[in-house]
Coordinates of C-alpha atoms in Angstrom, one line a residue:
M1 CA 93.8 138.9 -131.8
I2 CA 97.0 140.7 -130.9
M3 CA 99.8 139.2 -128.8
S4 CA 100.7 141.2 -125.8
S5 CA 104.2 141.7 -124.7
D6 CA 103.2 140.6 -121.3
S7 CA 102.4 136.9 -122.2
A8 CA 102.9 133.6 -120.3
Y9 CA 102.7 130.4 -122.4
L10 CA 101.0 127.0 -121.9
I11 CA 101.6 123.7 -124.0
V12 CA 98.5 121.3 -123.8
N13 CA 98.7 117.6 -124.7
F14 CA 96.8 114.5 -123.8
G15 CA 98.8 113.1 -121.1
G16 CA 99.4 109.4 -120.8
P17 CA 99.8 107.0 -117.9
R18 CA 103.2 107.4 -116.4
H19 CA 103.1 103.9 -114.9
L20 CA 100.8 100.7 -115.2
E21 CA 98.9 101.8 -112.0
E22 CA 97.8 105.1 -113.7
I23 CA 96.2 103.3 -116.7
P24 CA 92.7 102.9 -115.5
E25 CA 92.3 106.5 -114.3
F26 CA 93.9 107.6 -117.8
L27 CA 91.2 105.8 -119.6
I28 CA 88.3 106.6 -117.4
E29 CA 89.1 110.3 -118.1
L30 CA 89.6 109.6 -121.9
L31 CA 86.4 107.5 -122.4
T32 CA 84.0 109.6 -120.3
D33 CA 85.2 112.8 -122.1
Q34 CA 81.9 113.7 -124.3
D35 CA 83.8 115.5 -127.0
V36 CA 85.5 111.9 -127.6
I37 CA 82.8 109.6 -127.1
R38 CA 79.5 111.3 -128.4
T39 CA 76.5 109.2 -127.2
G40 CA 74.2 112.1 -126.9
W41 CA 73.3 110.4 -123.5
P42 CA 73.1 112.4 -120.2
R43 CA 76.7 113.0 -118.9
G44 CA 76.1 111.0 -115.6
L45 CA 74.7 107.9 -117.7
Q46 CA 77.9 108.1 -120.1
T47 CA 80.1 108.3 -117.2
V48 CA 78.7 105.2 -115.3
L49 CA 78.8 102.9 -118.4
F50 CA 82.3 104.1 -119.7
R51 CA 83.9 104.1 -116.4
Y52 CA 82.9 100.3 -116.5
I53 CA 84.3 100.0 -120.1
A54 CA 87.4 101.7 -119.2
R55 CA 88.3 99.3 -116.4
K56 CA 87.6 96.5 -118.7
R57 CA 89.9 97.9 -121.4
A58 CA 92.6 98.6 -118.9
K59 CA 93.4 95.0 -118.2
K60 CA 94.3 94.6 -121.8
A61 CA 96.0 98.0 -122.1
V62 CA 98.2 96.9 -119.0
G63 CA 99.9 94.4 -121.3
E64 CA 100.5 96.9 -124.2
Y65 CA 102.0 99.6 -122.0
A66 CA 104.2 96.8 -120.5
L67 CA 105.6 96.1 -123.8
I68 CA 106.6 99.9 -124.2
G69 CA 108.3 100.2 -121.0
G70 CA 105.6 100.1 -118.5
G71 CA 104.0 103.6 -119.1
S72 CA 103.8 106.4 -122.1
P73 CA 106.7 108.7 -122.6
I74 CA 104.3 111.6 -123.5
F75 CA 104.1 113.2 -120.1
Q76 CA 107.9 113.5 -119.9
D77 CA 108.2 114.4 -123.3
T78 CA 105.8 117.3 -123.0
E79 CA 107.3 118.5 -119.8
F80 CA 110.9 118.4 -121.4
V81 CA 109.6 120.4 -124.5
A82 CA 107.9 123.1 -122.2
K83 CA 111.2 123.6 -120.2
A84 CA 113.2 123.9 -123.7
V85 CA 110.7 126.2 -125.1
S86 CA 110.8 128.2 -121.9
Q87 CA 114.7 128.7 -122.3
N88 CA 114.2 129.6 -125.9
L89 CA 111.5 132.3 -125.0
N90 CA 113.0 133.4 -121.7
K91 CA 109.3 132.9 -120.6
K92 CA 107.3 130.7 -118.0
V93 CA 105.8 128.0 -120.1
L94 CA 103.3 125.8 -118.0
T95 CA 101.9 122.5 -119.2
F96 CA 98.5 120.7 -119.3
H97 CA 97.9 116.9 -119.5
R98 CA 94.1 116.5 -120.4
Y99 CA 93.7 112.6 -119.1
L100 CA 96.0 112.8 -116.2
P101 CA 93.6 114.0 -113.5
E102 CA 96.3 113.8 -111.0
T103 CA 98.1 116.7 -112.5
H104 CA 95.1 119.0 -112.5
R105 CA 95.1 120.6 -109.2
A106 CA 98.7 121.5 -109.5
F107 CA 97.8 123.0 -112.9
M108 CA 95.0 125.1 -111.7
E109 CA 97.1 126.6 -108.8
E110 CA 99.9 127.7 -111.5
M111 CA 97.3 129.2 -113.7
Q112 CA 95.8 131.1 -110.8
A113 CA 99.1 132.4 -109.8
L114 CA 99.9 134.0 -113.3
T115 CA 99.9 137.7 -113.3
E116 CA 100.4 138.3 -117.2
E117 CA 97.8 139.9 -119.1
Q118 CA 97.5 137.1 -121.8
I119 CA 98.3 133.2 -121.7
I120 CA 99.2 131.8 -125.2
V121 CA 98.0 128.1 -125.7
F122 CA 99.9 125.8 -127.9
P123 CA 98.2 122.5 -128.6
M124 CA 100.6 119.5 -129.3
F125 CA 98.1 118.7 -132.0
P126 CA 99.0 120.1 -135.3
Q127 CA 95.7 119.5 -136.9
F128 CA 92.6 120.8 -135.1
S129 CA 89.8 118.6 -133.9
Y130 CA 87.1 119.2 -131.3
A131 CA 88.0 115.8 -129.7
T132 CA 91.6 117.0 -129.0
T133 CA 92.1 120.8 -128.9
G134 CA 88.5 121.3 -128.5
S135 CA 88.1 118.9 -125.7
I136 CA 90.9 120.7 -123.8
A137 CA 89.1 124.2 -124.5
R138 CA 85.9 122.7 -123.0
W139 CA 87.7 121.5 -119.9
F140 CA 89.1 125.1 -119.5
Q141 CA 85.8 126.6 -119.7
E142 CA 84.1 124.1 -117.3
H143 CA 87.1 124.4 -114.8
L144 CA 88.9 127.8 -114.9
C145 CA 87.5 131.0 -113.6
G146 CA 86.2 133.7 -115.8
K147 CA 89.3 136.1 -115.3
T148 CA 91.7 133.3 -116.5
L149 CA 89.5 132.1 -119.3
R150 CA 89.6 135.8 -120.7
K151 CA 93.3 135.6 -120.8
L152 CA 93.6 132.6 -123.1
R153 CA 94.7 133.0 -126.5
W154 CA 95.0 129.9 -128.6
I155 CA 96.9 128.8 -131.7
K156 CA 94.0 126.7 -133.1
S157 CA 96.3 124.7 -135.4
Y158 CA 99.2 124.6 -137.6
P159 CA 98.6 122.1 -140.3
R160 CA 100.6 124.0 -143.0
H161 CA 103.0 126.2 -140.8
P162 CA 106.5 126.3 -142.9
R163 CA 108.4 125.3 -139.6
F164 CA 106.0 122.3 -138.8
I165 CA 106.3 121.0 -142.4
A166 CA 110.0 121.5 -142.6
C167 CA 110.4 119.7 -139.2
H168 CA 108.5 116.5 -140.8
Q169 CA 110.5 116.8 -144.0
N170 CA 113.7 117.2 -142.2
A171 CA 113.2 114.4 -139.9
I172 CA 112.3 112.1 -142.9
R173 CA 115.3 113.1 -144.8
Q174 CA 117.6 112.5 -142.0
F175 CA 116.0 109.2 -141.3
L176 CA 116.4 108.0 -144.9
E177 CA 119.9 109.5 -145.3
Q178 CA 121.2 107.5 -142.2
R179 CA 120.0 104.3 -143.9
K180 CA 121.2 105.2 -147.3
L181 CA 117.9 105.0 -148.8
S182 CA 116.8 106.5 -152.1
P183 CA 113.5 107.4 -153.6
E184 CA 113.7 104.6 -156.0
E185 CA 113.6 102.3 -152.8
V186 CA 111.1 104.0 -150.4
F187 CA 107.5 104.2 -150.1
L188 CA 106.1 106.8 -147.3
F189 CA 103.1 105.6 -145.3
F190 CA 101.7 108.6 -143.5
S191 CA 99.5 107.4 -140.5
A192 CA 97.3 109.9 -138.8
H193 CA 95.1 109.1 -135.7
G194 CA 91.6 108.3 -136.8
L195 CA 88.4 110.1 -136.0
P196 CA 84.7 109.0 -136.4
R197 CA 83.3 110.1 -139.9
Q198 CA 80.3 111.5 -138.1
F199 CA 82.5 114.1 -136.6
I200 CA 83.6 115.4 -139.9
C201 CA 79.9 115.5 -141.0
M202 CA 79.3 117.8 -138.1
G203 CA 81.9 120.2 -138.8
D204 CA 85.0 118.9 -137.5
M205 CA 88.1 120.2 -139.9
Y206 CA 90.6 117.6 -138.8
E207 CA 90.3 115.4 -142.2
S208 CA 91.2 118.4 -144.3
E209 CA 94.0 119.7 -142.0
C210 CA 95.5 116.1 -142.2
E211 CA 95.3 116.3 -145.9
I212 CA 96.8 119.6 -146.1
S213 CA 99.7 118.7 -144.0
F214 CA 100.3 115.4 -146.0
R215 CA 100.2 117.4 -149.2
Y216 CA 102.7 119.9 -148.1
I217 CA 105.1 117.5 -146.4
L218 CA 105.2 115.3 -149.3
A219 CA 105.6 118.1 -151.7
G220 CA 108.9 118.9 -150.4
L221 CA 110.3 115.4 -150.8
S222 CA 111.1 115.1 -154.2
H223 CA 110.4 111.9 -156.2
Y224 CA 109.0 110.3 -153.0
K225 CA 105.7 108.3 -153.2
G226 CA 103.5 108.2 -150.3
L227 CA 99.9 107.7 -149.0
L228 CA 97.9 108.8 -146.1
A229 CA 95.8 106.5 -143.8
Y230 CA 94.1 106.7 -140.4
Q231 CA 94.8 104.3 -137.4
S232 CA 93.6 103.6 -134.0
K233 CA 89.9 103.0 -134.8
F234 CA 87.7 101.6 -132.2
G235 CA 84.1 100.8 -132.0
S236 CA 81.9 99.6 -134.9
G237 CA 81.1 102.9 -136.4
E238 CA 82.6 104.4 -139.7
W239 CA 85.8 106.3 -139.3
L240 CA 88.1 108.2 -141.6
R241 CA 89.3 105.9 -144.4
P242 CA 91.6 104.5 -145.5
Y243 CA 92.3 102.3 -142.5
T244 CA 95.8 101.8 -141.6
D245 CA 95.5 98.2 -140.6
E246 CA 93.6 97.3 -143.6
M247 CA 96.3 99.1 -146.1
C248 CA 99.0 97.3 -144.3
K249 CA 97.5 93.9 -145.2
K250 CA 97.3 95.2 -149.0
A251 CA 100.8 96.5 -149.3
L252 CA 101.3 94.2 -152.3
L253 CA 98.7 96.5 -154.2
W254 CA 100.2 99.9 -153.4
H255 CA 104.0 99.7 -152.8
E256 CA 104.8 100.8 -156.7
G257 CA 107.8 98.7 -156.7
K258 CA 109.5 100.0 -153.6
Q259 CA 111.0 97.5 -151.1
H260 CA 111.2 100.0 -148.2
I261 CA 107.9 100.9 -146.3
V262 CA 108.7 103.9 -143.9
F263 CA 105.8 104.8 -141.5
V264 CA 105.7 108.5 -140.7
P265 CA 103.4 109.3 -137.7
M266 CA 102.4 112.6 -139.4
T267 CA 99.8 113.8 -136.4
F268 CA 101.8 112.5 -133.3
T269 CA 104.2 115.0 -132.2
S270 CA 105.1 112.8 -129.3
D271 CA 105.6 109.0 -129.1
H272 CA 102.8 107.2 -127.2
I273 CA 101.0 103.9 -127.3
E274 CA 100.0 104.7 -131.1
T275 CA 103.4 105.0 -132.3
L276 CA 105.5 102.5 -129.9
F277 CA 102.9 99.8 -129.6
E278 CA 100.3 100.0 -132.7
I279 CA 102.8 100.8 -135.5
E280 CA 106.0 99.0 -134.0
Q281 CA 104.2 95.9 -132.9
Q282 CA 101.2 95.7 -134.8
Y283 CA 101.6 97.3 -138.4
L284 CA 105.1 97.0 -139.1
P285 CA 105.2 93.0 -138.6
V286 CA 102.2 92.8 -141.0
I287 CA 104.1 94.7 -143.6
R288 CA 107.2 92.6 -143.1
Q289 CA 105.2 89.3 -143.6
Q290 CA 104.7 90.4 -147.1
G291 CA 108.3 90.5 -147.8
F292 CA 108.9 94.3 -147.4
I293 CA 111.3 96.2 -145.1
A294 CA 109.4 98.2 -142.8
H295 CA 110.5 101.3 -140.7
R296 CA 109.1 103.9 -138.5
C297 CA 110.1 107.5 -138.5
P298 CA 110.4 108.7 -135.1
A299 CA 108.0 111.2 -133.9
L300 CA 109.1 114.8 -133.7
G301 CA 109.4 114.3 -129.9
L302 CA 112.4 116.3 -128.5
Q303 CA 114.1 117.2 -131.4
K304 CA 115.9 120.8 -131.1
E305 CA 114.5 121.9 -134.6
W306 CA 110.8 121.0 -133.3
I307 CA 111.4 122.9 -130.0
E308 CA 112.6 125.9 -132.1
A309 CA 109.5 125.5 -134.4
I310 CA 107.2 125.5 -131.3
A311 CA 108.6 128.9 -130.4
E312 CA 108.3 130.4 -133.6
I313 CA 104.8 129.0 -134.1
M314 CA 103.8 130.7 -130.9
H315 CA 104.7 134.1 -132.3
S316 CA 103.6 134.0 -136.0
S317 CA 100.0 132.3 -135.7
D318 CA 96.5 134.0 -135.5
L319 CA 95.3 133.7 -131.9
L320 CA 91.5 132.8 -131.0
G321 CA 89.5 133.0 -127.6
N322 CA 88.9 129.8 -125.8
D323 CA 85.2 129.8 -126.5
M324 CA 85.9 129.8 -130.3
L325 CA 87.3 126.3 -129.9
I326 CA 84.4 124.3 -128.2
R327 CA 81.8 122.3 -130.1
H328 CA 78.3 123.4 -129.8
K329 CA 76.1 120.2 -129.2
R330 CA 73.7 119.4 -131.8
K331 CA 71.6 116.6 -132.9
K332 CA 73.4 113.7 -134.7
C333 CA 74.0 113.8 -138.4
C334 CA 72.2 111.6 -140.8
S335 CA 72.4 107.8 -140.7
L336 CA 74.6 107.7 -143.8
C337 CA 77.5 108.7 -141.6
R338 CA 77.6 105.2 -140.3
G339 CA 78.2 103.7 -143.6
A340 CA 81.3 103.7 -146.2
F341 CA 80.1 107.0 -147.6
C342 CA 78.8 110.4 -145.9
C343 CA 76.4 113.0 -147.3
S344 CA 77.6 116.5 -147.7
C345 CA 75.3 117.9 -145.0

């Protein structure tokens, strides 16, 4: 699709609890999302069960969020990025926070007030998944009027976009230079958010796009060694491998003689519980217990280069209609998806 000169812009993200009291509602919204938790059950039944599970998980999550300042910075960071991109483009840039229902009414009112011919939608998820970008597209289909839906023009993903790749490469270089670390000393541990293996069997392209980003980023970092693993698994099913937590326990097997192990949160454009708690307080200590020096490279976050990159990606990417990003529900794939290996169906 061709971009119109009469365009508004929309940045979409997960959203995260801004304070401890918001955690239960955030988790309820997340765990009752049928693009994230795919039970195949009727929506009403899934909602009842996972509202109960969300409330139980909230008790544990409160302690975790308390350790990172009492809330997630992802809401404030997304708002800051939108304002900065707006100044860069000299255009209005709205935001949508998928799992913060208290923000949805104001968002709907802002969308209905737009008079532009097109609304360019930029996901803060570089690699496409039906569980992230696709979930938001489905929410729009279910809640926005037809007139507004027809205006939406999505940037599906940008896993190999030169500006996205350069942002990561430059952030890593700067991080290492500040610490005077050389390729001979450093092993780069790229950690991406995990996804159930079954999602990939049913057509989700997330794994392949993560691998693309990993290869492109590492290719521009001459002489550095690295690996890609997947974190944040929950439940008993098979997820994308290798698992970050398991790889951390086996650092002596893959470090290739490097003393410094640097985590790169490759799929996280904003800091959230996965980077500030999981990586910082769960994974890094495991690495250090084995005698290594462990670091975390910051997420792209509020970096000026990243904000400029977003503006450029908005103007240099192919655009898709909202309906093209929505998963069409179908029966589950074969039972092999639950094991360590998957069929190629």
